[in-house]
Backbone as ProteinMPNN parsed JSONL, in Angstrom:
{"seq_chain_A": "MALRPIRPIDVFRTEDADDILAICGGVPQQDYDFLKARGVAAVYGPGADIPKAAGEVLRLIQAGRMMAAE", "coords_chain_A": {"N_chain_A": [[232.602, -95.662, 174.843], [229.58, -97.061, 175.735], [226.637, -97.201, 174.025], [223.165, -96.906, 174.662], [220.394, -98.913, 173.532], [218.542, -97.619, 170.754], [215.662, -96.736, 171.36], [213.391, -95.032, 170.54], [213.629, -95.01, 167.702], [213.222, -97.676, 167.075], [210.543, -97.855, 167.799], [209.41, -96.086, 165.942], [209.736, -97.579, 163.607], [208.171, -99.89, 164.102], [205.682, -98.776, 164.306], [205.038, -97.893, 161.816], [206.073, -95.373, 161.111], [208.078, -94.256, 159.522], [208.602, -91.85, 158.376], [209.449, -90.05, 160.206], [212.215, -88.246, 161.215], [215.221, -89.015, 162.837], [217.498, -87.136, 164.552], [220.673, -86.49, 165.839], [222.672, -84.73, 168.167], [225.74, -83.352, 169.545], [227.313, -85.565, 169.787], [229.955, -87.873, 170.277], [232.506, -88.527, 167.849], [233.245, -91.248, 167.541], [230.906, -92.608, 167.882], [229.25, -92.183, 165.724], [228.936, -94.014, 163.496], [227.628, -96.175, 164.728], [225.159, -94.994, 165.433], [224.145, -94.136, 162.924], [223.93, -96.589, 161.621], [221.76, -97.595, 162.883], [219.675, -96.13, 162.025], [219.611, -93.337, 162.408], [219.228, -90.23, 160.953], [220.928, -88.008, 160.705], [223.948, -87.019, 162.233], [225.617, -85.083, 164.599], [228.515, -83.632, 165.973], [230.072, -82.297, 169.003], [230.554, -78.813, 168.815], [229.722, -78.53, 166.218], [229.022, -76.908, 163.105], [226.468, -74.852, 163.303], [224.68, -73.366, 161.495], [225.277, -74.736, 159.077], [224.586, -77.387, 159.763], [221.849, -77.008, 160.251], [220.976, -76.374, 157.667], [221.483, -78.825, 156.406], [219.689, -80.48, 157.778], [217.264, -79.31, 157.047], [217.316, -79.908, 154.293], [217.112, -82.697, 154.437], [214.533, -82.922, 155.483], [213.029, -81.733, 153.421], [213.592, -83.561, 151.338], [212.367, -85.835, 152.36], [209.702, -85.008, 152.335], [209.276, -84.73, 149.593], [209.542, -87.387, 148.783], [207.358, -88.498, 150.092], [205.296, -87.329, 148.758], [205.261, -88.58, 146.316]], "CA_chain_A": [[231.303, -95.424, 175.458], [228.53, -97.987, 175.299], [225.37, -96.512, 173.844], [221.965, -97.691, 174.914], [219.601, -99.11, 172.31], [217.789, -96.434, 170.348], [214.274, -97.154, 171.475], [212.418, -94.315, 169.697], [213.724, -95.428, 166.3], [212.543, -98.968, 167.006], [209.101, -97.576, 167.858], [209.027, -95.525, 164.641], [209.674, -98.677, 162.631], [207.039, -100.779, 164.377], [204.428, -98.024, 164.188], [204.948, -97.41, 160.444], [206.334, -93.935, 161.159], [209.407, -94.075, 158.942], [208.762, -90.48, 157.908], [210.007, -89.256, 161.301], [213.671, -88.237, 161.185], [215.962, -88.951, 164.095], [218.697, -86.308, 164.413], [221.39, -86.471, 167.117], [223.733, -83.736, 168.266], [226.611, -83.453, 170.71], [227.722, -86.968, 169.816], [231.363, -88.105, 169.945], [232.671, -89.096, 166.508], [233.336, -92.705, 167.551], [229.558, -93.177, 167.952], [228.493, -91.851, 164.514], [228.582, -95.212, 162.716], [226.643, -96.922, 165.509], [223.86, -94.329, 165.327], [223.682, -94.172, 161.539], [223.553, -97.97, 161.308], [220.47, -97.861, 163.518], [218.618, -95.334, 161.416], [219.67, -91.901, 162.655], [219.394, -89.584, 159.655], [222.068, -87.092, 160.745], [224.628, -87.01, 163.527], [226.514, -83.934, 164.721], [229.358, -83.66, 167.149], [230.256, -81.034, 169.719], [231.194, -77.79, 168.009], [229.246, -78.567, 164.832], [228.634, -75.632, 162.495], [225.007, -74.872, 163.439], [223.98, -73.027, 160.243], [225.468, -75.826, 158.121], [223.766, -78.512, 160.226], [220.445, -76.653, 160.027], [220.732, -76.531, 156.231], [221.432, -80.261, 156.112], [218.434, -81.01, 158.323], [216.189, -78.831, 156.171], [217.359, -80.701, 153.056], [216.565, -84.021, 154.753], [213.077, -82.77, 155.617], [212.489, -81.512, 152.074], [213.682, -84.819, 150.594], [211.323, -86.711, 152.887], [208.405, -84.529, 151.848], [209.175, -85.056, 148.173], [209.309, -88.828, 148.68], [206.0, -88.769, 150.554], [204.346, -86.82, 147.755], [205.278, -89.446, 145.129]], "C_chain_A": [[230.294, -96.427, 174.893], [227.212, -97.217, 175.213], [224.215, -97.461, 174.132], [221.208, -97.884, 173.607], [218.745, -97.873, 172.017], [216.314, -96.806, 170.268], [213.313, -96.367, 170.593], [212.459, -94.745, 168.231], [213.058, -96.782, 166.113], [211.03, -98.777, 167.007], [208.628, -96.998, 166.531], [208.832, -96.636, 163.619], [208.45, -99.553, 162.856], [205.703, -100.078, 164.213], [204.243, -97.429, 162.794], [205.088, -95.885, 160.385], [207.734, -93.64, 160.636], [209.651, -92.661, 158.438], [209.315, -89.556, 158.996], [211.528, -89.389, 161.271], [214.234, -88.195, 162.593], [217.259, -88.205, 163.811], [219.357, -86.268, 165.784], [222.502, -85.431, 167.075], [224.526, -83.907, 169.549], [227.199, -84.841, 170.883], [229.213, -87.097, 169.494], [231.487, -88.857, 168.617], [232.715, -90.624, 166.503], [231.956, -93.369, 167.598], [228.732, -92.933, 166.687], [228.022, -93.104, 163.769], [227.514, -96.038, 163.416], [225.25, -96.317, 165.311], [223.307, -94.393, 163.901], [223.234, -95.576, 161.134], [222.187, -98.325, 161.889], [219.369, -96.925, 163.056], [218.613, -93.85, 161.71], [220.022, -91.221, 161.334], [220.611, -88.664, 159.601], [222.63, -87.065, 162.157], [225.629, -85.856, 163.522], [227.27, -84.004, 166.037], [229.397, -82.321, 167.867], [230.988, -80.041, 168.808], [230.77, -77.784, 166.551], [228.855, -77.16, 164.379], [227.101, -75.618, 162.428], [224.292, -74.453, 162.149], [224.117, -74.128, 159.176], [224.592, -77.024, 158.489], [222.287, -78.237, 159.981], [220.085, -76.796, 158.551], [220.618, -77.986, 155.835], [220.123, -80.874, 156.593], [217.255, -80.558, 157.464], [216.152, -79.603, 154.855], [216.805, -82.109, 153.29], [215.038, -83.973, 154.856], [212.446, -82.598, 154.245], [212.516, -82.792, 151.25], [212.609, -85.795, 151.057], [209.946, -86.308, 152.415], [208.213, -84.872, 150.377], [208.895, -86.539, 147.979], [207.879, -89.173, 149.068], [204.965, -88.342, 149.52], [204.272, -87.714, 146.519], [204.303, -90.588, 145.241]], "O_chain_A": [[230.195, -96.593, 173.677], [226.739, -96.656, 176.202], [224.293, -98.662, 173.872], [221.368, -97.096, 172.675], [218.291, -97.182, 172.929], [215.807, -97.151, 169.201], [212.472, -96.984, 169.938], [211.412, -94.832, 167.589], [212.397, -97.012, 165.1], [210.318, -99.473, 166.283], [207.563, -97.371, 166.039], [207.866, -96.624, 162.856], [207.765, -99.917, 161.9], [204.686, -100.738, 164.001], [203.393, -96.56, 162.599], [204.325, -95.202, 159.701], [208.482, -92.868, 161.236], [210.782, -92.308, 158.107], [209.616, -88.394, 158.721], [212.065, -90.496, 161.297], [213.771, -87.427, 163.437], [218.028, -88.597, 162.933], [218.682, -86.038, 166.788], [223.185, -85.277, 166.062], [224.06, -84.518, 170.51], [227.541, -85.246, 171.993], [229.686, -86.49, 168.534], [230.665, -89.719, 168.306], [232.258, -91.238, 165.539], [231.85, -94.574, 167.374], [227.612, -93.434, 166.59], [226.839, -93.232, 163.451], [226.596, -96.544, 162.771], [224.284, -97.035, 165.055], [222.125, -94.675, 163.705], [222.267, -95.73, 160.388], [221.537, -99.261, 161.424], [218.271, -96.916, 163.612], [217.685, -93.155, 161.296], [220.995, -91.59, 160.677], [221.255, -88.554, 158.558], [221.891, -87.085, 163.141], [226.387, -85.677, 162.569], [226.723, -84.387, 167.071], [228.828, -81.335, 167.399], [231.936, -80.411, 168.115], [231.39, -77.108, 165.73], [228.414, -76.335, 165.179], [226.509, -76.297, 161.589], [223.359, -75.144, 161.74], [223.16, -74.409, 158.455], [223.935, -77.605, 157.626], [221.552, -79.126, 159.551], [219.005, -77.287, 158.222], [219.765, -78.351, 155.027], [219.521, -81.691, 155.897], [216.35, -81.345, 157.187], [215.072, -79.918, 154.354], [216.106, -82.65, 152.433], [214.345, -84.87, 154.377], [211.442, -83.24, 153.936], [211.557, -83.081, 150.533], [212.011, -86.499, 150.244], [209.11, -87.163, 152.124], [207.121, -85.258, 149.96], [208.104, -86.914, 147.114], [207.255, -90.036, 148.451], [203.888, -88.931, 149.425], [203.316, -87.617, 145.749], [204.199, -91.404, 144.325]]}, "name": "protein", "num_of_chains": 1, "seq": "MALRPIRPIDVFRTEDADDILAICGGVPQQDYDFLKARGVAAVYGPGADIPKAAGEVLRLIQAGRMMAAE"}
């Protein structure tokens, strides 16, 4: 599958909005590396464990807040 360029992430970078996390779900595993290389913070496939994924996303948010407070 050919993925389209990730335009919102490019906009975040140019607008100095690096504190915004991009999270993708329902993604086939063969596309994970492509998305992560372009700045997606977390990628989840079909059938992902939702409570586990939610915990991971919350940890990413908390880590971002701690970095912003420094």
